[in-house]
Amino acid sequence: MATSQYRDPRWSAFRQDAILLANNECSQCGKHQSEKVVLQVHHIEYLKGKHVWDTPHDRCKVLCRGCHAKEHGIIQPSSSFELIGEDDLGDISGNCDCCGTGIRFVFFIFHKKWGTIGVGTDCCDRLTETNIATESRKRAEKRKRFVSSRRWTIHSNGNEKIIQDSFRVLVFKKGQQYMLKIGEKRGSVEFPSIVAAKARAFDCIEQKLSRRKSSVDDEEA
């Protein structure tokens, strides 16, 4: 788009109208022009063959200078990230790409205008506007307690049993591998270690409990 259009008096008039329609506020952060912020008009899309002042007002939004920069990916956005993966480094050997804090648990989050960054728990929750990282950490700690629980009954043949949230879990050895039986259902997946088998049992039980809760919530709704 030719920058000369933004020096045209018709653009200046369009801009003032757009800011007026937005109540003199940034549509993203809500800061008012009276707070000494610079308000700018962002085109959601440019219409082919049209001047910038011919764009319908509903295809534009008023943003302060900071939010406008974020919209164009000039500075890191402060929201609308999506969690796409996570990793446990084993110790505090990583650094959050957002705040620089040393971290052990890395959450990989993605923004369509910024790309992917690896962050810690607090920054993940803040940037995704969820508590997904906190809940993931809680689930990981709960999984560790389950795997190392003294409630496991160890039999002479090497099998181990436990009852977790009314589910009967059996971990048994098959050759050099380990397999699972939860309730009456015997799994077909072989695990390289008893820890891996127990961790999978925990995840299966959590998934079943989550589905059960969702079903109850749907019935109550």
CSV table of C-alpha atoms in Angstrom, one decimal:
chain,number,residue,atom,x,y,z
A,1,MET,CA,0.0,0.0,0.0
A,2,ALA,CA,1.4,3.4,-1.1
A,3,THR,CA,2.5,5.4,2.0
A,4,SER,CA,1.5,8.6,0.2
A,5,GLN,CA,-2.2,7.7,0.8
A,6,TYR,CA,-1.6,8.2,4.5
A,7,ARG,CA,-0.7,11.9,3.9
A,8,ASP,CA,-4.0,12.5,2.1
A,9,PRO,CA,-6.5,14.6,4.0
A,10,ARG,CA,-9.2,12.0,3.2
A,11,TRP,CA,-7.2,9.5,5.2
A,12,SER,CA,-7.0,11.9,8.1
A,13,ALA,CA,-10.7,12.4,8.1
A,14,PHE,CA,-11.3,8.6,7.9
A,15,ARG,CA,-8.9,8.1,10.8
A,16,GLN,CA,-10.7,10.6,13.0
A,17,ASP,CA,-14.1,9.0,12.2
A,18,ALA,CA,-12.7,5.5,13.0
A,19,ILE,CA,-11.4,6.7,16.4
A,20,LEU,CA,-14.7,8.4,17.2
A,21,LEU,CA,-16.6,5.2,16.4
A,22,ALA,CA,-14.3,3.3,18.8
A,23,ASN,CA,-15.1,5.7,21.6
A,24,ASN,CA,-11.6,7.1,21.5
A,25,GLU,CA,-10.3,3.8,22.9
A,26,CYS,CA,-7.9,1.0,21.9
A,27,SER,CA,-10.1,-1.9,20.9
A,28,GLN,CA,-7.4,-4.3,22.3
A,29,CYS,CA,-6.3,-3.0,25.7
A,30,GLY,CA,-9.1,-0.4,26.3
A,31,LYS,CA,-6.7,2.6,26.9
A,32,HIS,CA,-8.4,5.9,26.2
A,33,GLN,CA,-7.0,8.8,24.2
A,34,SER,CA,-7.2,10.9,27.3
A,35,GLU,CA,-4.4,8.7,28.8
A,36,LYS,CA,-2.0,10.2,26.3
A,37,VAL,CA,-1.9,7.1,24.1
A,38,VAL,CA,-1.5,7.4,20.3
A,39,LEU,CA,-4.4,5.7,18.6
A,40,GLN,CA,-3.9,4.2,15.2
A,41,VAL,CA,-6.2,2.6,12.6
A,42,HIS,CA,-5.4,-1.0,11.7
A,43,HIS,CA,-6.7,-2.4,8.5
A,44,ILE,CA,-7.9,-6.0,9.0
A,45,GLU,CA,-7.6,-6.3,5.3
A,46,TYR,CA,-6.8,-4.1,2.3
A,47,LEU,CA,-9.4,-4.0,-0.4
A,48,LYS,CA,-7.9,-4.4,-3.9
A,49,GLY,CA,-8.2,-1.3,-6.0
A,50,LYS,CA,-9.5,0.8,-3.0
A,51,HIS,CA,-7.9,3.7,-1.2
A,52,VAL,CA,-7.2,3.1,2.5
A,53,TRP,CA,-10.0,5.6,3.4
A,54,ASP,CA,-12.5,3.6,1.3
A,55,THR,CA,-12.3,0.5,3.6
A,56,PRO,CA,-15.5,-0.1,5.5
A,57,HIS,CA,-15.1,0.8,9.2
A,58,ASP,CA,-16.0,-2.8,10.3
A,59,ARG,CA,-12.9,-4.0,8.4
A,60,CYS,CA,-10.7,-1.8,10.5
A,61,LYS,CA,-10.0,-1.6,14.2
A,62,VAL,CA,-8.5,1.2,16.4
A,63,LEU,CA,-5.4,0.2,18.3
A,64,CYS,CA,-2.9,2.0,20.5
A,65,ARG,CA,0.6,2.2,19.2
A,66,GLY,CA,1.8,-0.8,21.4
A,67,CYS,CA,-1.2,-3.1,20.4
A,68,HIS,CA,-0.7,-2.1,16.7
A,69,ALA,CA,2.9,-3.2,16.9
A,70,LYS,CA,1.9,-6.5,18.4
A,71,GLU,CA,-0.7,-7.0,15.7
A,72,HIS,CA,2.0,-6.7,13.1
A,73,GLY,CA,4.4,-9.0,15.0
A,74,ILE,CA,6.9,-6.2,15.7
A,75,ILE,CA,6.9,-6.9,19.4
A,76,GLN,CA,5.8,-10.1,21.1
A,77,PRO,CA,2.1,-10.5,21.6
A,78,SER,CA,0.9,-10.7,25.2
A,79,SER,CA,-2.0,-13.2,24.5
A,80,SER,CA,-3.6,-15.6,22.0
A,81,PHE,CA,-0.8,-18.1,22.1
A,82,GLU,CA,-1.6,-21.8,21.8
A,83,LEU,CA,0.2,-24.7,23.7
A,84,ILE,CA,1.6,-27.2,21.1
A,85,GLY,CA,4.0,-29.3,23.3
A,86,GLU,CA,6.0,-29.6,26.5
A,87,ASP,CA,9.2,-31.1,27.8
A,88,ASP,CA,10.9,-31.9,31.1
A,89,LEU,CA,14.6,-31.1,30.9
A,90,GLY,CA,15.3,-33.0,34.1
A,91,ASP,CA,16.8,-30.0,35.9
A,92,ILE,CA,16.8,-26.2,35.7
A,93,SER,CA,18.9,-26.0,32.6
A,94,GLY,CA,16.6,-24.0,30.3
A,95,ASN,CA,15.5,-20.4,30.1
A,96,CYS,CA,12.1,-19.0,29.4
A,97,ASP,CA,12.1,-17.2,26.0
A,98,CYS,CA,9.7,-14.7,27.5
A,99,CYS,CA,11.1,-13.6,30.8
A,100,GLY,CA,14.5,-15.3,30.9
A,101,THR,CA,13.9,-17.2,34.1
A,102,GLY,CA,15.6,-20.6,34.5
A,103,ILE,CA,13.2,-23.4,33.9
A,104,ARG,CA,13.0,-27.2,34.0
A,105,PHE,CA,9.6,-27.7,32.5
A,106,VAL,CA,9.4,-26.1,29.0
A,107,PHE,CA,6.0,-25.4,27.4
A,108,PHE,CA,6.1,-24.7,23.6
A,109,ILE,CA,3.5,-22.2,22.6
A,110,PHE,CA,2.6,-20.8,19.2
A,111,HIS,CA,1.2,-17.5,17.9
A,112,LYS,CA,0.3,-17.2,14.2
A,113,LYS,CA,2.1,-13.8,14.0
A,114,TRP,CA,5.1,-14.6,16.2
A,115,GLY,CA,5.9,-18.3,15.8
A,116,THR,CA,6.9,-20.7,18.5
A,117,ILE,CA,8.6,-20.0,21.8
A,118,GLY,CA,9.6,-22.1,24.8
A,119,VAL,CA,8.4,-20.7,28.1
A,120,GLY,CA,7.9,-21.6,31.8
A,121,THR,CA,4.7,-22.4,33.6
A,122,ASP,CA,3.7,-18.8,34.6
A,123,CYS,CA,4.4,-17.3,31.2
A,124,CYS,CA,2.6,-20.2,29.5
A,125,ASP,CA,-0.6,-19.6,31.5
A,126,ARG,CA,-0.4,-15.9,31.0
A,127,LEU,CA,0.2,-16.0,27.2
A,128,THR,CA,-2.4,-18.7,26.5
A,129,GLU,CA,-4.8,-17.1,29.0
A,130,THR,CA,-5.4,-20.5,30.6
A,131,ASN,CA,-4.1,-22.5,33.6
A,132,ILE,CA,-3.1,-25.3,31.2
A,133,ALA,CA,0.6,-25.3,32.3
A,134,THR,CA,-0.2,-25.2,36.0
A,135,GLU,CA,-2.6,-28.1,35.5
A,136,SER,CA,0.0,-30.0,33.5
A,137,ARG,CA,2.6,-29.6,36.3
A,138,LYS,CA,0.0,-30.8,38.9
A,139,ARG,CA,-0.8,-33.8,36.7
A,140,ALA,CA,2.9,-34.6,36.3
A,141,GLU,CA,3.5,-34.5,40.1
A,142,LYS,CA,0.4,-36.7,40.7
A,143,ARG,CA,1.7,-39.2,38.1
A,144,LYS,CA,5.1,-39.4,39.9
A,145,ARG,CA,3.3,-40.0,43.2
A,146,PHE,CA,1.2,-42.8,41.6
A,147,VAL,CA,4.2,-44.5,40.0
A,148,SER,CA,6.2,-44.5,43.3
A,149,SER,CA,3.3,-45.1,45.6
A,150,ARG,CA,3.7,-47.6,48.5
A,151,ARG,CA,0.2,-48.9,47.7
A,152,TRP,CA,1.6,-51.0,44.9
A,153,THR,CA,1.4,-54.7,45.9
A,154,ILE,CA,4.4,-56.6,44.6
A,155,HIS,CA,4.0,-60.4,43.9
A,156,SER,CA,6.7,-63.1,43.8
A,157,ASN,CA,6.3,-63.4,40.0
A,158,GLY,CA,7.2,-59.7,39.6
A,159,ASN,CA,3.6,-58.5,38.9
A,160,GLU,CA,2.4,-55.4,40.7
A,161,LYS,CA,-1.1,-54.4,41.5
A,162,ILE,CA,-2.9,-51.2,42.8
A,163,ILE,CA,-6.4,-49.8,43.1
A,164,GLN,CA,-6.6,-46.3,41.9
A,165,ASP,CA,-9.9,-44.4,42.0
A,166,SER,CA,-11.8,-47.7,41.9
A,167,PHE,CA,-9.8,-49.0,39.0
A,168,ARG,CA,-7.8,-52.2,39.5
A,169,VAL,CA,-4.5,-52.0,37.8
A,170,LEU,CA,-2.1,-54.9,37.1
A,171,VAL,CA,1.3,-54.5,35.6
A,172,PHE,CA,2.8,-57.8,34.5
A,173,LYS,CA,6.0,-58.9,32.8
A,174,LYS,CA,6.0,-60.5,29.3
A,175,GLY,CA,9.5,-61.5,28.4
A,176,GLN,CA,11.6,-58.3,28.7
A,177,GLN,CA,8.6,-56.0,28.4
A,178,TYR,CA,5.8,-55.0,30.6
A,179,MET,CA,2.0,-54.9,29.9
A,180,LEU,CA,-1.1,-53.5,31.5
A,181,LYS,CA,-4.5,-54.8,32.6
A,182,ILE,CA,-7.0,-52.1,33.9
A,183,GLY,CA,-10.1,-53.7,35.3
A,184,GLU,CA,-11.1,-56.5,33.0
A,185,LYS,CA,-9.4,-54.9,29.9
A,186,ARG,CA,-6.0,-56.2,29.0
A,187,GLY,CA,-3.9,-53.9,26.9
A,188,SER,CA,-1.9,-54.8,23.8
A,189,VAL,CA,0.9,-52.3,24.2
A,190,GLU,CA,4.3,-53.5,25.5
A,191,PHE,CA,6.4,-51.1,27.6
A,192,PRO,CA,10.2,-51.1,28.0
A,193,SER,CA,10.0,-50.5,31.8
A,194,ILE,CA,7.6,-50.9,34.7
A,195,VAL,CA,7.7,-47.1,35.2
A,196,ALA,CA,6.5,-46.5,31.6
A,197,ALA,CA,3.7,-49.0,32.1
A,198,LYS,CA,2.6,-47.4,35.4
A,199,ALA,CA,2.7,-44.0,33.9
A,200,ARG,CA,0.5,-45.1,31.0
A,201,ALA,CA,-1.9,-46.7,33.5
A,202,PHE,CA,-2.1,-43.3,35.3
A,203,ASP,CA,-2.9,-41.5,32.0
A,204,CYS,CA,-5.6,-44.0,31.1
A,205,ILE,CA,-7.3,-43.7,34.5
A,206,GLU,CA,-7.2,-39.9,34.3
A,207,GLN,CA,-8.7,-40.0,30.8
A,208,LYS,CA,-11.5,-42.3,32.0
A,209,LEU,CA,-12.2,-40.0,35.0
A,210,SER,CA,-12.3,-37.0,32.7
A,211,ARG,CA,-14.7,-38.6,30.3
A,212,ARG,CA,-16.9,-39.7,33.3
A,213,LYS,CA,-16.9,-36.2,34.7
A,214,SER,CA,-17.8,-34.7,31.2
A,215,SER,CA,-20.7,-37.2,30.9
A,216,VAL,CA,-22.0,-36.2,34.4
A,217,ASP,CA,-21.7,-32.5,33.5
A,218,ASP,CA,-23.6,-33.1,30.2
A,219,GLU,CA,-26.4,-34.9,32.1
A,220,GLU,CA,-26.7,-32.1,34.7
A,221,ALA,CA,-26.8,-29.5,31.9
